Structures are given as C-alpha cells and as structure tokens.
CSV table of C-alpha atoms in Angstrom, one decimal:
chain,number,residue,atom,x,y,z
A,1069,MET,CA,99.6,116.7,109.1
A,1070,SER,CA,102.2,119.5,109.0
A,1071,ASP,CA,102.6,121.4,105.8
A,1072,ASP,CA,106.4,120.6,105.8
A,1073,LEU,CA,105.7,116.8,106.0
A,1074,LEU,CA,103.0,117.1,103.3
A,1075,THR,CA,105.3,119.0,101.0
A,1076,THR,CA,108.1,116.5,101.5
A,1077,LEU,CA,105.9,113.5,100.9
A,1078,ASN,CA,104.5,115.1,97.7
A,1079,ARG,CA,108.0,115.8,96.5
A,1080,LEU,CA,109.0,112.2,97.1
A,1081,ALA,CA,105.9,111.1,95.3
A,1082,ARG,CA,106.8,113.2,92.3
A,1083,ASP,CA,110.4,111.9,92.4
A,1084,GLN,CA,109.1,108.4,92.7
A,1085,ALA,CA,106.7,108.7,89.7
A,1086,ALA,CA,109.4,110.4,87.6
A,1087,SER,CA,111.9,107.6,88.4
A,1088,ASP,CA,109.5,104.9,87.2
A,1089,PRO,CA,110.2,104.6,83.5
A,1090,GLY,CA,107.1,102.4,83.1
A,1091,ALA,CA,104.7,104.9,84.6
A,1092,THR,CA,102.4,106.8,82.4
A,1093,ASP,CA,101.4,110.5,82.9
A,1094,THR,CA,98.0,109.3,84.1
A,1095,GLN,CA,99.6,106.9,86.7
A,1096,ALA,CA,101.9,109.7,87.9
A,1097,ARG,CA,99.0,112.1,88.4
A,1098,ILE,CA,97.0,109.4,90.3
A,1099,VAL,CA,100.1,108.6,92.5
A,1100,GLN,CA,100.6,112.3,93.4
A,1101,ALA,CA,96.9,112.9,94.1
A,1102,ALA,CA,96.6,109.7,96.2
A,1103,LEU,CA,99.6,110.5,98.3
A,1104,ALA,CA,98.4,114.1,98.9
A,1105,LEU,CA,95.0,112.9,100.0
A,1106,PHE,CA,96.3,110.1,102.2
A,1107,ALA,CA,98.6,112.5,103.9
A,1108,GLU,CA,95.9,115.2,104.3
A,1109,LYS,CA,93.0,113.0,105.3
A,1110,SER,CA,94.3,109.5,106.3
A,1111,TYR,CA,93.7,106.3,104.4
A,1112,GLU,CA,90.1,105.8,105.6
A,1113,ALA,CA,89.0,109.3,104.7
A,1114,ALA,CA,90.6,109.5,101.3
A,1115,THR,CA,88.1,108.1,98.9
A,1116,THR,CA,88.9,106.8,95.5
A,1117,GLN,CA,86.4,109.2,94.0
A,1118,ALA,CA,88.3,112.2,95.6
A,1119,ILE,CA,91.6,110.8,94.5
A,1120,ALA,CA,90.4,110.4,90.9
A,1121,GLN,CA,88.9,113.8,90.9
A,1122,ARG,CA,92.1,115.5,92.1
A,1123,ALA,CA,94.1,113.5,89.5
A,1124,GLY,CA,91.6,114.5,86.7
A,1125,VAL,CA,90.5,111.0,85.9
A,1126,THR,CA,87.5,108.8,86.5
A,1127,GLU,CA,87.4,106.1,89.2
A,1128,LYS,CA,87.2,103.5,86.5
A,1129,THR,CA,90.5,104.7,85.2
A,1130,LEU,CA,92.0,104.7,88.7
A,1131,PHE,CA,91.0,101.1,89.3
A,1132,ARG,CA,92.2,100.0,85.8
A,1133,HIS,CA,95.7,101.2,86.7
A,1134,PHE,CA,95.9,100.2,90.3
A,1135,GLY,CA,93.2,97.7,91.1
A,1136,SER,CA,92.2,98.9,94.5
A,1137,LYS,CA,92.7,101.7,97.0
A,1138,ASP,CA,94.9,99.4,99.2
A,1139,ALA,CA,97.2,98.7,96.2
A,1140,LEU,CA,97.4,102.4,95.5
A,1141,PHE,CA,98.2,103.1,99.1
A,1142,GLN,CA,101.1,100.6,99.1
A,1143,ARG,CA,102.4,102.0,95.8
A,1144,THR,CA,102.4,105.6,97.1
A,1145,VAL,CA,102.8,105.9,100.9
A,1146,TYR,CA,105.1,103.0,101.6
A,1147,PRO,CA,107.9,104.0,99.2
A,1148,ALA,CA,107.6,107.7,100.1
A,1149,LEU,CA,107.6,107.0,103.8
A,1150,PHE,CA,110.6,104.7,103.6
A,1151,ARG,CA,112.5,107.2,101.5
A,1152,LEU,CA,111.6,109.9,104.0
A,1153,LEU,CA,112.5,107.8,107.1
A,1154,GLN,CA,115.8,106.3,105.8
A,1155,PRO,CA,118.0,109.5,106.2
A,1156,ILE,CA,116.3,111.3,109.1
A,1157,ALA,CA,115.0,108.4,111.3
A,1158,ILE,CA,117.4,105.6,110.4
A,1159,ASN,CA,120.8,106.8,109.1
A,1160,GLU,CA,121.2,109.6,111.6
A,1161,PHE,CA,120.2,107.4,114.5
A,1162,GLU,CA,122.5,104.6,113.3
A,1163,SER,CA,125.4,107.1,113.1
A,1164,MET,CA,124.8,108.2,116.7
A,1165,LEU,CA,124.6,104.6,118.0
A,1166,ARG,CA,127.8,103.8,116.2
A,1167,THR,CA,129.7,106.6,117.9
A,1168,ARG,CA,128.3,105.7,121.3
A,1169,GLN,CA,129.6,102.1,121.3
A,1170,GLY,CA,132.4,101.8,123.8
A,1171,GLY,CA,131.2,104.7,125.9
A,1172,GLY,CA,129.7,104.5,129.4
A,1173,PHE,CA,126.3,102.8,129.6
A,1174,ARG,CA,124.6,105.6,131.5
A,1175,GLU,CA,125.8,108.3,129.1
A,1176,THR,CA,124.8,106.1,126.1
A,1177,VAL,CA,121.3,105.5,127.4
A,1178,ARG,CA,120.8,109.2,128.0
A,1179,ALA,CA,122.1,110.0,124.5
A,1180,ILE,CA,119.7,107.5,122.9
A,1181,VAL,CA,116.7,108.9,124.9
A,1182,ALA,CA,117.6,112.5,124.1
A,1183,ASP,CA,118.0,111.7,120.4
A,1184,ARG,CA,114.6,110.0,120.1
A,1185,VAL,CA,112.8,112.6,122.1
A,1186,ALA,CA,114.3,115.4,120.0
A,1187,PHE,CA,113.3,113.5,116.8
A,1188,GLY,CA,109.7,112.9,118.0
A,1189,VAL,CA,109.3,116.6,119.1
A,1190,LYS,CA,110.7,117.8,115.8
A,1191,HIS,CA,108.7,115.4,113.6
A,1192,PRO,CA,105.4,114.6,115.4
A,1193,ALA,CA,103.5,114.1,112.1
A,1194,ILE,CA,106.0,111.5,111.0
A,1195,ILE,CA,105.7,109.7,114.4
A,1196,LYS,CA,101.9,109.7,114.2
A,1197,MET,CA,101.8,108.4,110.6
A,1198,VAL,CA,104.3,105.7,111.1
A,1199,ALA,CA,102.6,104.5,114.3
A,1200,GLN,CA,99.3,104.4,112.6
A,1201,GLU,CA,100.5,102.5,109.6
A,1202,MET,CA,102.5,100.0,111.7
A,1203,TRP,CA,99.4,99.4,113.8
A,1204,LEU,CA,97.0,99.0,110.9
A,1205,ARG,CA,99.0,97.5,108.1
A,1206,PRO,CA,101.2,94.3,108.4
A,1207,ALA,CA,103.0,95.0,105.1
A,1208,PHE,CA,104.3,98.4,106.4
A,1209,ARG,CA,105.1,96.9,109.8
A,1210,GLU,CA,107.2,94.2,108.1
A,1211,GLY,CA,109.1,96.8,106.1
A,1212,MET,CA,109.9,98.9,109.1
A,1213,THR,CA,110.9,95.8,111.1
A,1214,LYS,CA,113.4,94.9,108.3
A,1215,LEU,CA,114.8,98.4,108.3
A,1216,PHE,CA,115.3,98.3,112.1
A,1217,GLU,CA,116.8,94.8,112.1
A,1218,ALA,CA,119.3,95.7,109.3
A,1219,ASN,CA,120.3,99.2,110.5
A,1220,ILE,CA,119.6,99.7,114.2
A,1221,TRP,CA,119.3,96.4,116.1
A,1222,PRO,CA,123.0,95.3,115.7
A,1223,HIS,CA,124.2,98.6,117.3
A,1224,VAL,CA,121.7,98.5,120.1
A,1225,GLN,CA,122.5,94.8,120.8
A,1226,ALA,CA,126.2,95.6,120.9
A,1227,ILE,CA,125.6,98.4,123.4
A,1228,PHE,CA,123.5,96.1,125.7
A,1229,ASP,CA,126.0,93.2,125.3
A,1230,ALA,CA,128.9,95.5,126.4
A,1231,ALA,CA,126.9,96.8,129.3
A,1232,ARG,CA,126.1,93.3,130.6
A,1233,ALA,CA,129.7,92.2,130.1
A,1234,SER,CA,131.0,95.2,132.1
A,1235,GLY,CA,128.5,94.7,134.9
A,1236,GLU,CA,126.7,98.0,134.3
A,1237,MET,CA,123.5,96.3,133.3
A,1238,ARG,CA,121.5,93.5,134.8
A,1239,ASP,CA,121.5,90.1,133.1
A,1240,VAL,CA,118.3,90.7,131.1
A,1241,PRO,CA,117.8,89.9,127.4
A,1242,SER,CA,118.6,92.8,125.0
A,1243,VAL,CA,115.0,92.6,123.6
A,1244,VAL,CA,113.7,93.3,127.1
A,1245,ALA,CA,116.0,96.2,127.6
A,1246,LEU,CA,114.9,97.6,124.2
A,1247,ARG,CA,111.2,97.1,125.0
A,1248,THR,CA,111.7,99.0,128.3
A,1249,THR,CA,113.4,101.9,126.6
A,1250,VAL,CA,111.0,102.1,123.6
A,1251,SER,CA,107.9,101.9,125.9
A,1252,LEU,CA,109.0,104.8,128.1
A,1253,VAL,CA,110.1,107.1,125.3
A,1254,ALA,CA,107.1,106.3,123.1
A,1255,GLY,CA,104.8,107.0,126.1
A,1256,TYR,CA,106.3,110.4,126.7
A,1257,LEU,CA,106.1,111.3,123.0
A,1258,PHE,CA,102.5,110.2,122.8
A,1259,THR,CA,101.6,112.4,125.8
A,1260,ARG,CA,103.8,115.2,124.6
A,1261,THR,CA,102.6,115.4,121.0
A,1262,VAL,CA,99.2,113.9,120.9
A,1263,LEU,CA,97.4,114.1,124.3
A,1264,PHE,CA,98.7,117.5,125.6
A,1265,PRO,CA,100.6,119.2,122.8
A,1266,ASN,CA,99.8,122.7,124.0
A,1267,GLN,CA,101.1,122.3,127.6
A,1268,ALA,CA,104.5,123.7,128.6
A,1269,TRP,CA,107.0,120.9,128.3
A,1270,ASP,CA,110.6,120.7,129.6
A,1271,ASP,CA,112.1,118.1,127.3
A,1272,ALA,CA,115.6,118.2,128.8
A,1273,ALA,CA,114.1,117.5,132.3
A,1274,ALA,CA,112.0,114.7,130.7
A,1275,VAL,CA,115.1,113.1,129.2
A,1276,ASP,CA,116.7,113.0,132.6
A,1277,GLU,CA,113.6,111.5,134.2
A,1278,LEU,CA,113.2,108.9,131.4
A,1279,THR,CA,116.9,108.0,131.6
A,1280,GLY,CA,116.6,107.5,135.4
A,1281,LEU,CA,113.6,105.3,135.0
A,1282,ILE,CA,115.2,103.1,132.4
A,1283,LEU,CA,118.4,102.8,134.4
A,1284,ASP,CA,116.6,102.0,137.6
A,1285,GLY,CA,115.2,99.0,135.8
A,1286,LEU,CA,118.3,98.0,133.8
A,1287,ALA,CA,121.4,99.1,135.7
A,1288,ARG,CA,123.0,96.9,138.3
A,1289,PRO,CA,122.6,98.6,141.7
A,1290,LEU,CA,125.7,100.5,142.8
A,1291,PRO,CA,127.4,99.0,145.9
A,1292,ALA,CA,126.7,100.9,149.1
A,1293,GLU,CA,129.5,103.2,150.2
A,1294,GLY,CA,131.4,102.4,153.4
C-alpha cells in the first residue's frame, strides 16, 4: 500500500477515534494500531497479537473492547475508507456527471472513461483495497452499493435515458450499459496497475480505445453516407 494512502487512512482513524466521545484512550490506540496493520498487511495477515502489541495492550484487552478481529476491522477500515472515498471517488465523480448531462453521448462516455482511468492510475492502492473488500466482505459491499445508488446511479441513468431518447444509444437497459462500461474500464485498470504496472502505458490512447469499444457496443450505428 502506498505511503500516502497509509498516512491518510491513519489520519482518518485518529480523527475517527477523536470524534467518538465514548472511546477510551485504550480503544483509540487499538483502533489506530488495527487500521495501520490492516492497511500495511491486509486483514488476513494482521494478527490480533500484532495489533495488540502495536497498541501497547494485551490480546485479552483487545477482545474485551472489540470482541473479534472482524468487529475491529469493521470499526476501523469501513468508516475510514468511506470517509476517504466520499470526496475523491464519489463527490468529484458526481460533480463531473452532473455537468455532463445534456451533452453529446459520445463526448460524455469519453469523459466518464477518462475520469475513472485517471482516478485509478492516481490511486491504485485505493482501487485494490476497495476491490478486495467488496469481494470478500458483504457488509462493505452493501455500504459501497448504497453510496453508488444514492450519489452516482441517478446521474448515470439520466445520461443513458437521454441517449436512448435521442437515438444515440441502442435500446438496452441502463444496467447493461453500465456493466459494459465498468467491465472494460476495470479490466484496463487491473492490467495497468496490478498485472503490468512497470510497462510503458499510454493512458490517453487507452481512453480512446476503451471509448470506442464501449460505443461500438452501445451506440446506434450511424447511417451510411450516400
């Protein structure tokens, strides 16, 4: 995990502990130690013994305050990640989508692809952590789904509805159009940041290629000239 992300998550954990008037000093230290180790090593590799040692307490004390490692994980990582994601992954994207409504479909699709590729390239550690937690933990997945449905989906659906109404997009459900877009962009980011991060990548060219692939599947074919 990148040092910048680790620093941010630890700051959020400190803020989170400080904002909880019911938290004791011991609980605050356990929360900060747990989040640091979860971020550094992953949930599976961060043992309760290591968390307790970093917090300066015994495992018995840790379990007395939090009950289990899973409960501690949900108390630390989930709120910190949601607070981290809200401004940079949700609010900024929502603002961009709002400004694109009413614009041309092709230009809008390209803007969406470019925005998500830029975010993924800039924050690969966030992408990896979110993908891992969504895959492994239903509670986190449900939280992310609620964020998406409340903040992003209405704007995406409006864009697809307008494109269908104008004849720029085929008559396919919005969820299919979204799945097509997400699959292609996620596939590129996985290859770009996980499989071959050290290769020379041309992200601008990739955005054009991805946009073309999406539109070939979604856009209504243009009439032949002449």
